[in-house]
Amino acid sequence: MFKAIWAARWFVVLGVLTFIFVLVINTPLHFVWRYVEPQAGRLPLKIEQVSGTLWDGRLRFAVPQLRDLGSLDARWQLSPLALLAGRADFDLSVLGDGVRLKSAARIGLDQQLQILGADGYLNADKIQPLLTRNRVSVAGEFELNRLLASVNLQTRQFSDVSGRLVYSGGEVGFPVDNKPIRATMPMLIGTLGMEPEKAVLNIETTEGQALIQGFMQQDGWGGIAIRRRFLDVLGQKWPAEATEETVIFEVSHKVL
């Protein structure tokens, strides 16, 4: 009898591990939350409600600095088979009034986060409080299509960034020499990609004319460069002599 039990010991171990695994992924999220909540104060989010399980969870939250967003509902689903392989494959969706995000992602034991395809939508009205601080206003809609990226969460290094950002166009306002300016922005297309040692966002007109380039380097420095053509599109004049391609404004800052 003991020989039979010893011979079957690996099946017993496998059964115990399977039981623990199933128990963990089906643990009610509200039970786990009571232990995590004391640390949540560090997050830039206000968690309002949790439900579901670790495997299939739901979260309602708000962003205090963006009150116009209101409450957002997030839901994720994990792949149990991927967890057994030492990685987390999950689908994430975030929904709110004027906000939408859907993404598939993967995190491995090497702390490598892979965004396997993200699509989103944002009404510009929802971020207006942030813009107002700089006396800027933007009307219209932003749409993110097929974002792909790989990020090392430990070193903050990124690679394989690609995707497209579309701005619908609309009325904009901004100060020039402390004077408020109003203009109508046409539809713009932003293309995300990688250049040596940095990720870039090239913003162009629908005719392919370059207006703005934003960048993020591997060392955490990010910046933006604006061509004179951007002022032409807005119906504004540049006082100095410059071609359409001339960069008339450039700034960089340590972001990460």
PDB file of N, CA and C in Angstrom, residues 11-94:
ATOM      1  N   PHE A  11       1.662  12.413  -8.684  1.00  0.00           N
ATOM      2  CA  PHE A  11       0.266  12.741  -9.000  1.00  0.00           C
ATOM      3  C   PHE A  11      -0.390  13.465  -7.824  1.00  0.00           C
ATOM      4  N   VAL A  12      -0.001  13.085  -6.601  1.00  0.00           N
ATOM      5  CA  VAL A  12      -0.532  13.755  -5.408  1.00  0.00           C
ATOM      6  C   VAL A  12      -0.054  15.203  -5.368  1.00  0.00           C
ATOM      7  N   VAL A  13       1.270  15.396  -5.616  1.00  0.00           N
ATOM      8  CA  VAL A  13       1.828  16.750  -5.633  1.00  0.00           C
ATOM      9  C   VAL A  13       1.156  17.602  -6.703  1.00  0.00           C
ATOM     10  N   LEU A  14       0.988  17.013  -7.894  1.00  0.00           N
ATOM     11  CA  LEU A  14       0.332  17.732  -8.982  1.00  0.00           C
ATOM     12  C   LEU A  14      -1.094  18.096  -8.609  1.00  0.00           C
ATOM     13  N   GLY A  15      -1.790  17.165  -7.953  1.00  0.00           N
ATOM     14  CA  GLY A  15      -3.159  17.433  -7.537  1.00  0.00           C
ATOM     15  C   GLY A  15      -3.232  18.552  -6.528  1.00  0.00           C
ATOM     16  N   VAL A  16      -2.297  18.572  -5.570  1.00  0.00           N
ATOM     17  CA  VAL A  16      -2.282  19.635  -4.556  1.00  0.00           C
ATOM     18  C   VAL A  16      -1.987  20.988  -5.195  1.00  0.00           C
ATOM     19  N   LEU A  17      -0.983  21.019  -6.088  1.00  0.00           N
ATOM     20  CA  LEU A  17      -0.632  22.274  -6.754  1.00  0.00           C
ATOM     21  C   LEU A  17      -1.782  22.789  -7.619  1.00  0.00           C
ATOM     22  N   THR A  18      -2.451  21.867  -8.294  1.00  0.00           N
ATOM     23  CA  THR A  18      -3.603  22.260  -9.115  1.00  0.00           C
ATOM     24  C   THR A  18      -4.713  22.831  -8.252  1.00  0.00           C
ATOM     25  N   PHE A  19      -4.948  22.187  -7.101  1.00  0.00           N
ATOM     26  CA  PHE A  19      -5.981  22.669  -6.188  1.00  0.00           C
ATOM     27  C   PHE A  19      -5.661  24.082  -5.704  1.00  0.00           C
ATOM     28  N   ILE A  20      -4.390  24.305  -5.320  1.00  0.00           N
ATOM     29  CA  ILE A  20      -3.978  25.628  -4.840  1.00  0.00           C
ATOM     30  C   ILE A  20      -4.114  26.667  -5.949  1.00  0.00           C
ATOM     31  N   PHE A  21      -3.700  26.277  -7.154  1.00  0.00           N
ATOM     32  CA  PHE A  21      -3.767  27.197  -8.293  1.00  0.00           C
ATOM     33  C   PHE A  21      -5.212  27.606  -8.575  1.00  0.00           C
ATOM     34  N   VAL A  22      -6.107  26.630  -8.633  1.00  0.00           N
ATOM     35  CA  VAL A  22      -7.525  26.921  -8.897  1.00  0.00           C
ATOM     36  C   VAL A  22      -8.116  27.760  -7.779  1.00  0.00           C
ATOM     37  N   LEU A  23      -7.702  27.476  -6.541  1.00  0.00           N
ATOM     38  CA  LEU A  23      -8.204  28.236  -5.391  1.00  0.00           C
ATOM     39  C   LEU A  23      -7.781  29.694  -5.479  1.00  0.00           C
ATOM     40  N   VAL A  24      -6.513  29.939  -5.865  1.00  0.00           N
ATOM     41  CA  VAL A  24      -5.988  31.297  -5.921  1.00  0.00           C
ATOM     42  C   VAL A  24      -6.677  32.123  -7.001  1.00  0.00           C
ATOM     43  N   ILE A  25      -6.769  31.584  -8.226  1.00  0.00           N
ATOM     44  CA  ILE A  25      -7.324  32.386  -9.317  1.00  0.00           C
ATOM     45  C   ILE A  25      -8.825  32.609  -9.151  1.00  0.00           C
ATOM     46  N   ASN A  26      -9.481  31.807  -8.317  1.00  0.00           N
ATOM     47  CA  ASN A  26     -10.910  31.992  -8.100  1.00  0.00           C
ATOM     48  C   ASN A  26     -11.223  32.662  -6.765  1.00  0.00           C
ATOM     49  N   THR A  27     -10.178  33.169  -6.093  1.00  0.00           N
ATOM     50  CA  THR A  27     -10.387  33.893  -4.842  1.00  0.00           C
ATOM     51  C   THR A  27     -11.151  35.175  -5.133  1.00  0.00           C
ATOM     52  N   PRO A  28     -12.231  35.453  -4.394  1.00  0.00           N
ATOM     53  CA  PRO A  28     -12.980  36.698  -4.609  1.00  0.00           C
ATOM     54  C   PRO A  28     -12.065  37.915  -4.446  1.00  0.00           C
ATOM     55  N   LEU A  29     -12.175  38.856  -5.374  1.00  0.00           N
ATOM     56  CA  LEU A  29     -11.291  40.011  -5.384  1.00  0.00           C
ATOM     57  C   LEU A  29     -11.477  40.887  -4.153  1.00  0.00           C
ATOM     58  N   HIS A  30     -12.716  40.983  -3.659  1.00  0.00           N
ATOM     59  CA  HIS A  30     -12.950  41.826  -2.485  1.00  0.00           C
ATOM     60  C   HIS A  30     -12.236  41.271  -1.252  1.00  0.00           C
ATOM     61  N   PHE A  31     -11.994  39.946  -1.244  1.00  0.00           N
ATOM     62  CA  PHE A  31     -11.253  39.339  -0.133  1.00  0.00           C
ATOM     63  C   PHE A  31      -9.778  39.740  -0.210  1.00  0.00           C
ATOM     64  N   VAL A  32      -9.218  39.740  -1.436  1.00  0.00           N
ATOM     65  CA  VAL A  32      -7.824  40.127  -1.629  1.00  0.00           C
ATOM     66  C   VAL A  32      -7.642  41.625  -1.401  1.00  0.00           C
ATOM     67  N   TRP A  33      -8.646  42.388  -1.771  1.00  0.00           N
ATOM     68  CA  TRP A  33      -8.537  43.849  -1.735  1.00  0.00           C
ATOM     69  C   TRP A  33      -8.297  44.375  -0.324  1.00  0.00           C
ATOM     70  N   ARG A  34      -8.851  43.725   0.675  1.00  0.00           N
ATOM     71  CA  ARG A  34      -8.684  44.203   2.053  1.00  0.00           C
ATOM     72  C   ARG A  34      -7.215  44.207   2.476  1.00  0.00           C
ATOM     73  N   TYR A  35      -6.408  43.348   1.855  1.00  0.00           N
ATOM     74  CA  TYR A  35      -4.981  43.302   2.173  1.00  0.00           C
ATOM     75  C   TYR A  35      -4.172  44.268   1.291  1.00  0.00           C
ATOM     76  N   VAL A  36      -4.689  44.547   0.097  1.00  0.00           N
ATOM     77  CA  VAL A  36      -3.986  45.424  -0.841  1.00  0.00           C
ATOM     78  C   VAL A  36      -4.337  46.894  -0.610  1.00  0.00           C
ATOM     79  N   GLU A  37      -5.528  47.168  -0.119  1.00  0.00           N
ATOM     80  CA  GLU A  37      -6.032  48.535   0.006  1.00  0.00           C
ATOM     81  C   GLU A  37      -5.104  49.475   0.773  1.00  0.00           C
ATOM     82  N   PRO A  38      -4.456  49.057   1.874  1.00  0.00           N
ATOM     83  CA  PRO A  38      -3.574  49.986   2.575  1.00  0.00           C
ATOM     84  C   PRO A  38      -2.430  50.530   1.723  1.00  0.00           C
ATOM     85  N   GLN A  39      -2.026  49.778   0.688  1.00  0.00           N
ATOM     86  CA  GLN A  39      -0.948  50.224  -0.182  1.00  0.00           C
ATOM     87  C   GLN A  39      -1.460  51.022  -1.384  1.00  0.00           C
ATOM     88  N   ALA A  40      -2.779  51.042  -1.580  1.00  0.00           N
ATOM     89  CA  ALA A  40      -3.346  51.676  -2.773  1.00  0.00           C
ATOM     90  C   ALA A  40      -3.303  53.187  -2.712  1.00  0.00           C
ATOM     91  N   GLY A  41      -3.029  53.734  -1.520  1.00  0.00           N
ATOM     92  CA  GLY A  41      -2.979  55.184  -1.394  1.00  0.00           C
ATOM     93  C   GLY A  41      -1.865  55.817  -2.214  1.00  0.00           C
ATOM     94  N   ARG A  42      -0.888  55.017  -2.621  1.00  0.00           N
ATOM     95  CA  ARG A  42       0.217  55.528  -3.431  1.00  0.00           C
ATOM     96  C   ARG A  42      -0.162  55.677  -4.898  1.00  0.00           C
ATOM     97  N   LEU A  43      -1.248  55.061  -5.296  1.00  0.00           N
ATOM     98  CA  LEU A  43      -1.662  55.107  -6.690  1.00  0.00           C
ATOM     99  C   LEU A  43      -2.315  56.444  -7.023  1.00  0.00           C
ATOM    100  N   PRO A  44      -2.169  56.911  -8.283  1.00  0.00           N
ATOM    101  CA  PRO A  44      -2.833  58.160  -8.694  1.00  0.00           C
ATOM    102  C   PRO A  44      -4.305  57.940  -9.026  1.00  0.00           C
ATOM    103  N   LEU A  45      -4.877  56.876  -8.486  1.00  0.00           N
ATOM    104  CA  LEU A  45      -6.269  56.519  -8.749  1.00  0.00           C
ATOM    105  C   LEU A  45      -7.026  56.411  -7.442  1.00  0.00           C
ATOM    106  N   LYS A  46      -8.315  56.606  -7.515  1.00  0.00           N
ATOM    107  CA  LYS A  46      -9.190  56.376  -6.375  1.00  0.00           C
ATOM    108  C   LYS A  46     -10.053  55.150  -6.684  1.00  0.00           C
ATOM    109  N   ILE A  47      -9.781  54.052  -5.981  1.00  0.00           N
ATOM    110  CA  ILE A  47     -10.527  52.820  -6.223  1.00  0.00           C
ATOM    111  C   ILE A  47     -11.871  52.907  -5.512  1.00  0.00           C
ATOM    112  N   GLU A  48     -12.951  52.759  -6.273  1.00  0.00           N
ATOM    113  CA  GLU A  48     -14.294  52.901  -5.708  1.00  0.00           C
ATOM    114  C   GLU A  48     -14.963  51.561  -5.441  1.00  0.00           C
ATOM    115  N   GLN A  49     -14.669  50.572  -6.257  1.00  0.00           N
ATOM    116  CA  GLN A  49     -15.346  49.277  -6.098  1.00  0.00           C
ATOM    117  C   GLN A  49     -14.557  48.181  -6.795  1.00  0.00           C
ATOM    118  N   VAL A  50     -14.494  47.013  -6.171  1.00  0.00           N
ATOM    119  CA  VAL A  50     -13.866  45.847  -6.797  1.00  0.00           C
ATOM    120  C   VAL A  50     -14.845  44.678  -6.752  1.00  0.00           C
ATOM    121  N   SER A  51     -14.763  43.822  -7.746  1.00  0.00           N
ATOM    122  CA  SER A  51     -15.632  42.638  -7.776  1.00  0.00           C
ATOM    123  C   SER A  51     -15.011  41.599  -8.693  1.00  0.00           C
ATOM    124  N   GLY A  52     -15.573  40.401  -8.677  1.00  0.00           N
ATOM    125  CA  GLY A  52     -15.043  39.323  -9.494  1.00  0.00           C
ATOM    126  C   GLY A  52     -13.925  38.580  -8.784  1.00  0.00           C
ATOM    127  N   THR A  53     -13.026  38.000  -9.571  1.00  0.00           N
ATOM    128  CA  THR A  53     -11.907  37.220  -9.034  1.00  0.00           C
ATOM    129  C   THR A  53     -10.602  37.705  -9.650  1.00  0.00           C
ATOM    130  N   LEU A  54      -9.492  37.148  -9.181  1.00  0.00           N
ATOM    131  CA  LEU A  54      -8.209  37.495  -9.773  1.00  0.00           C
ATOM    132  C   LEU A  54      -8.160  37.096 -11.242  1.00  0.00           C
ATOM    133  N   TRP A  55      -8.869  36.057 -11.591  1.00  0.00           N
ATOM    134  CA  TRP A  55      -8.895  35.553 -12.956  1.00  0.00           C
ATOM    135  C   TRP A  55      -9.801  36.398 -13.859  1.00  0.00           C
ATOM    136  N   ASP A  56     -10.924  36.802 -13.323  1.00  0.00           N
ATOM    137  CA  ASP A  56     -11.906  37.584 -14.077  1.00  0.00           C
ATOM    138  C   ASP A  56     -12.405  38.697 -13.170  1.00  0.00           C
ATOM    139  N   GLY A  57     -11.684  39.833 -13.173  1.00  0.00           N
ATOM    140  CA  GLY A  57     -11.968  40.886 -12.211  1.00  0.00           C
ATOM    141  C   GLY A  57     -12.555  42.142 -12.817  1.00  0.00           C
ATOM    142  N   ARG A  58     -13.179  42.931 -11.956  1.00  0.00           N
ATOM    143  CA  ARG A  58     -13.760  44.220 -12.355  1.00  0.00           C
ATOM    144  C   ARG A  58     -13.379  45.260 -11.321  1.00  0.00           C
ATOM    145  N   LEU A  59     -13.190  46.473 -11.826  1.00  0.00           N
ATOM    146  CA  LEU A  59     -12.732  47.551 -10.959  1.00  0.00           C
ATOM    147  C   LEU A  59     -13.386  48.848 -11.403  1.00  0.00           C
ATOM    148  N   ARG A  60     -13.909  49.589 -10.454  1.00  0.00           N
ATOM    149  CA  ARG A  60     -14.413  50.935 -10.752  1.00  0.00           C
ATOM    150  C   ARG A  60     -13.502  51.934 -10.060  1.00  0.00           C
ATOM    151  N   PHE A  61     -13.017  52.912 -10.823  1.00  0.00           N
ATOM    152  CA  PHE A  61     -12.062  53.854 -10.256  1.00  0.00           C
ATOM    153  C   PHE A  61     -12.252  55.241 -10.863  1.00  0.00           C
ATOM    154  N   ALA A  62     -11.601  56.221 -10.245  1.00  0.00           N
ATOM    155  CA  ALA A  62     -11.620  57.596 -10.734  1.00  0.00           C
ATOM    156  C   ALA A  62     -10.202  58.148 -10.673  1.00  0.00           C
ATOM    157  N   VAL A  63      -9.942  59.164 -11.483  1.00  0.00           N
ATOM    158  CA  VAL A  63      -8.646  59.843 -11.483  1.00  0.00           C
ATOM    159  C   VAL A  63      -8.874  61.231 -10.896  1.00  0.00           C
ATOM    160  N   PRO A  64      -8.449  61.469  -9.649  1.00  0.00           N
ATOM    161  CA  PRO A  64      -8.734  62.744  -8.982  1.00  0.00           C
ATOM    162  C   PRO A  64      -8.321  63.980  -9.773  1.00  0.00           C
ATOM    163  N   GLN A  65      -7.213  63.908 -10.508  1.00  0.00           N
ATOM    164  CA  GLN A  65      -6.746  65.069 -11.256  1.00  0.00           C
ATOM    165  C   GLN A  65      -7.523  65.294 -12.552  1.00  0.00           C
ATOM    166  N   LEU A  66      -8.342  64.318 -12.935  1.00  0.00           N
ATOM    167  CA  LEU A  66      -9.166  64.444 -14.133  1.00  0.00           C
ATOM    168  C   LEU A  66     -10.615  64.152 -13.753  1.00  0.00           C
ATOM    169  N   ARG A  67     -11.191  65.036 -13.013  1.00  0.00           N
ATOM    170  CA  ARG A  67     -12.545  64.806 -12.493  1.00  0.00           C
ATOM    171  C   ARG A  67     -13.580  64.684 -13.596  1.00  0.00           C
ATOM    172  N   ASP A  68     -13.328  65.347 -14.729  1.00  0.00           N
ATOM    173  CA  ASP A  68     -14.300  65.276 -15.820  1.00  0.00           C
ATOM    174  C   ASP A  68     -14.412  63.883 -16.425  1.00  0.00           C
ATOM    175  N   LEU A  69     -13.440  63.014 -16.141  1.00  0.00           N
ATOM    176  CA  LEU A  69     -13.531  61.640 -16.628  1.00  0.00           C
ATOM    177  C   LEU A  69     -14.643  60.877 -15.933  1.00  0.00           C
ATOM    178  N   GLY A  70     -14.977  61.291 -14.700  1.00  0.00           N
ATOM    179  CA  GLY A  70     -15.981  60.565 -13.926  1.00  0.00           C
ATOM    180  C   GLY A  70     -15.446  59.203 -13.512  1.00  0.00           C
ATOM    181  N   SER A  71     -16.347  58.298 -13.226  1.00  0.00           N
ATOM    182  CA  SER A  71     -15.943  56.940 -12.832  1.00  0.00           C
ATOM    183  C   SER A  71     -15.721  56.078 -14.071  1.00  0.00           C
ATOM    184  N   LEU A  72     -14.653  55.296 -14.029  1.00  0.00           N
ATOM    185  CA  LEU A  72     -14.308  54.408 -15.141  1.00  0.00           C
ATOM    186  C   LEU A  72     -14.432  52.958 -14.690  1.00  0.00           C
ATOM    187  N   ASP A  73     -14.905  52.115 -15.574  1.00  0.00           N
ATOM    188  CA  ASP A  73     -15.050  50.692 -15.281  1.00  0.00           C
ATOM    189  C   ASP A  73     -13.991  49.900 -16.037  1.00  0.00           C
ATOM    190  N   ALA A  74     -13.176  49.179 -15.289  1.00  0.00           N
ATOM    191  CA  ALA A  74     -12.131  48.348 -15.889  1.00  0.00           C
ATOM    192  C   ALA A  74     -12.457  46.877 -15.661  1.00  0.00           C
ATOM    193  N   ARG A  75     -12.124  46.060 -16.631  1.00  0.00           N
ATOM    194  CA  ARG A  75     -12.311  44.611 -16.498  1.00  0.00           C
ATOM    195  C   ARG A  75     -11.119  43.908 -17.130  1.00  0.00           C
ATOM    196  N   TRP A  76     -10.652  42.844 -16.501  1.00  0.00           N
ATOM    197  CA  TRP A  76      -9.555  42.055 -17.050  1.00  0.00           C
ATOM    198  C   TRP A  76      -9.863  40.571 -16.943  1.00  0.00           C
ATOM    199  N   GLN A  77      -9.281  39.814 -17.832  1.00  0.00           N
ATOM    200  CA  GLN A  77      -9.391  38.360 -17.830  1.00  0.00           C
ATOM    201  C   GLN A  77      -7.996  37.773 -18.043  1.00  0.00           C
ATOM    202  N   LEU A  78      -7.589  36.898 -17.135  1.00  0.00           N
ATOM    203  CA  LEU A  78      -6.294  36.246 -17.216  1.00  0.00           C
ATOM    204  C   LEU A  78      -6.424  34.880 -17.878  1.00  0.00           C
ATOM    205  N   SER A  79      -5.340  34.437 -18.508  1.00  0.00           N
ATOM    206  CA  SER A  79      -5.296  33.088 -19.078  1.00  0.00           C
ATOM    207  C   SER A  79      -4.672  32.141 -18.058  1.00  0.00           C
ATOM    208  N   PRO A  80      -5.436  31.192 -17.497  1.00  0.00           N
ATOM    209  CA  PRO A  80      -4.876  30.259 -16.504  1.00  0.00           C
ATOM    210  C   PRO A  80      -3.706  29.445 -17.045  1.00  0.00           C
ATOM    211  N   LEU A  81      -3.759  29.036 -18.302  1.00  0.00           N
ATOM    212  CA  LEU A  81      -2.681  28.237 -18.877  1.00  0.00           C
ATOM    213  C   LEU A  81      -1.380  29.037 -18.951  1.00  0.00           C
ATOM    214  N   ALA A  82      -1.488  30.334 -19.238  1.00  0.00           N
ATOM    215  CA  ALA A  82      -0.296  31.183 -19.294  1.00  0.00           C
ATOM    216  C   ALA A  82       0.340  31.313 -17.917  1.00  0.00           C
ATOM    217  N   LEU A  83      -0.480  31.366 -16.868  1.00  0.00           N
ATOM    218  CA  LEU A  83       0.048  31.452 -15.509  1.00  0.00           C
ATOM    219  C   LEU A  83       0.872  30.217 -15.170  1.00  0.00           C
ATOM    220  N   LEU A  84       0.424  29.061 -15.623  1.00  0.00           N
ATOM    221  CA  LEU A  84       1.179  27.831 -15.385  1.00  0.00           C
ATOM    222  C   LEU A  84       2.525  27.863 -16.100  1.00  0.00           C
ATOM    223  N   ALA A  85       2.614  28.655 -17.177  1.00  0.00           N
ATOM    224  CA  ALA A  85       3.861  28.772 -17.928  1.00  0.00           C
ATOM    225  C   ALA A  85       4.750  29.894 -17.398  1.00  0.00           C
ATOM    226  N   GLY A  86       4.323  30.539 -16.312  1.00  0.00           N
ATOM    227  CA  GLY A  86       5.152  31.568 -15.697  1.00  0.00           C
ATOM    228  C   GLY A  86       4.987  32.956 -16.279  1.00  0.00           C
ATOM    229  N   ARG A  87       3.852  33.218 -16.903  1.00  0.00           N
ATOM    230  CA  ARG A  87       3.598  34.554 -17.423  1.00  0.00           C
ATOM    231  C   ARG A  87       2.116  34.872 -17.256  1.00  0.00           C
ATOM    232  N   ALA A  88       1.791  36.153 -17.347  1.00  0.00           N
ATOM    233  CA  ALA A  88       0.397  36.582 -17.248  1.00  0.00           C
ATOM    234  C   ALA A  88      -0.051  37.149 -18.584  1.00  0.00           C
ATOM    235  N   ASP A  89      -0.948  36.449 -19.253  1.00  0.00           N
ATOM    236  CA  ASP A  89      -1.587  36.934 -20.473  1.00  0.00           C
ATOM    237  C   ASP A  89      -2.972  37.431 -20.088  1.00  0.00           C
ATOM    238  N   PHE A  90      -3.284  38.662 -20.430  1.00  0.00           N
ATOM    239  CA  PHE A  90      -4.589  39.174 -20.018  1.00  0.00           C
ATOM    240  C   PHE A  90      -5.167  40.130 -21.050  1.00  0.00           C
ATOM    241  N   ASP A  91      -6.487  40.193 -21.043  1.00  0.00           N
ATOM    242  CA  ASP A  91      -7.236  41.165 -21.837  1.00  0.00           C
ATOM    243  C   ASP A  91      -7.785  42.207 -20.885  1.00  0.00           C
ATOM    244  N   LEU A  92      -7.606  43.467 -21.236  1.00  0.00           N
ATOM    245  CA  LEU A  92      -8.037  44.578 -20.385  1.00  0.00           C
ATOM    246  C   LEU A  92      -8.944  45.505 -21.167  1.00  0.00           C
ATOM    247  N   SER A  93     -10.010  45.943 -20.521  1.00  0.00           N
ATOM    248  CA  SER A  93     -10.880  46.948 -21.135  1.00  0.00           C
ATOM    249  C   SER A  93     -11.237  48.002 -20.097  1.00  0.00           C
ATOM    250  N   VAL A  94     -11.279  49.249 -20.535  1.00  0.00           N
ATOM    251  CA  VAL A  94     -11.656  50.372 -19.674  1.00  0.00           C
ATOM    252  C   VAL A  94     -12.724  51.171 -20.407  1.00  0.00           C
TER     253      VAL A  94
END
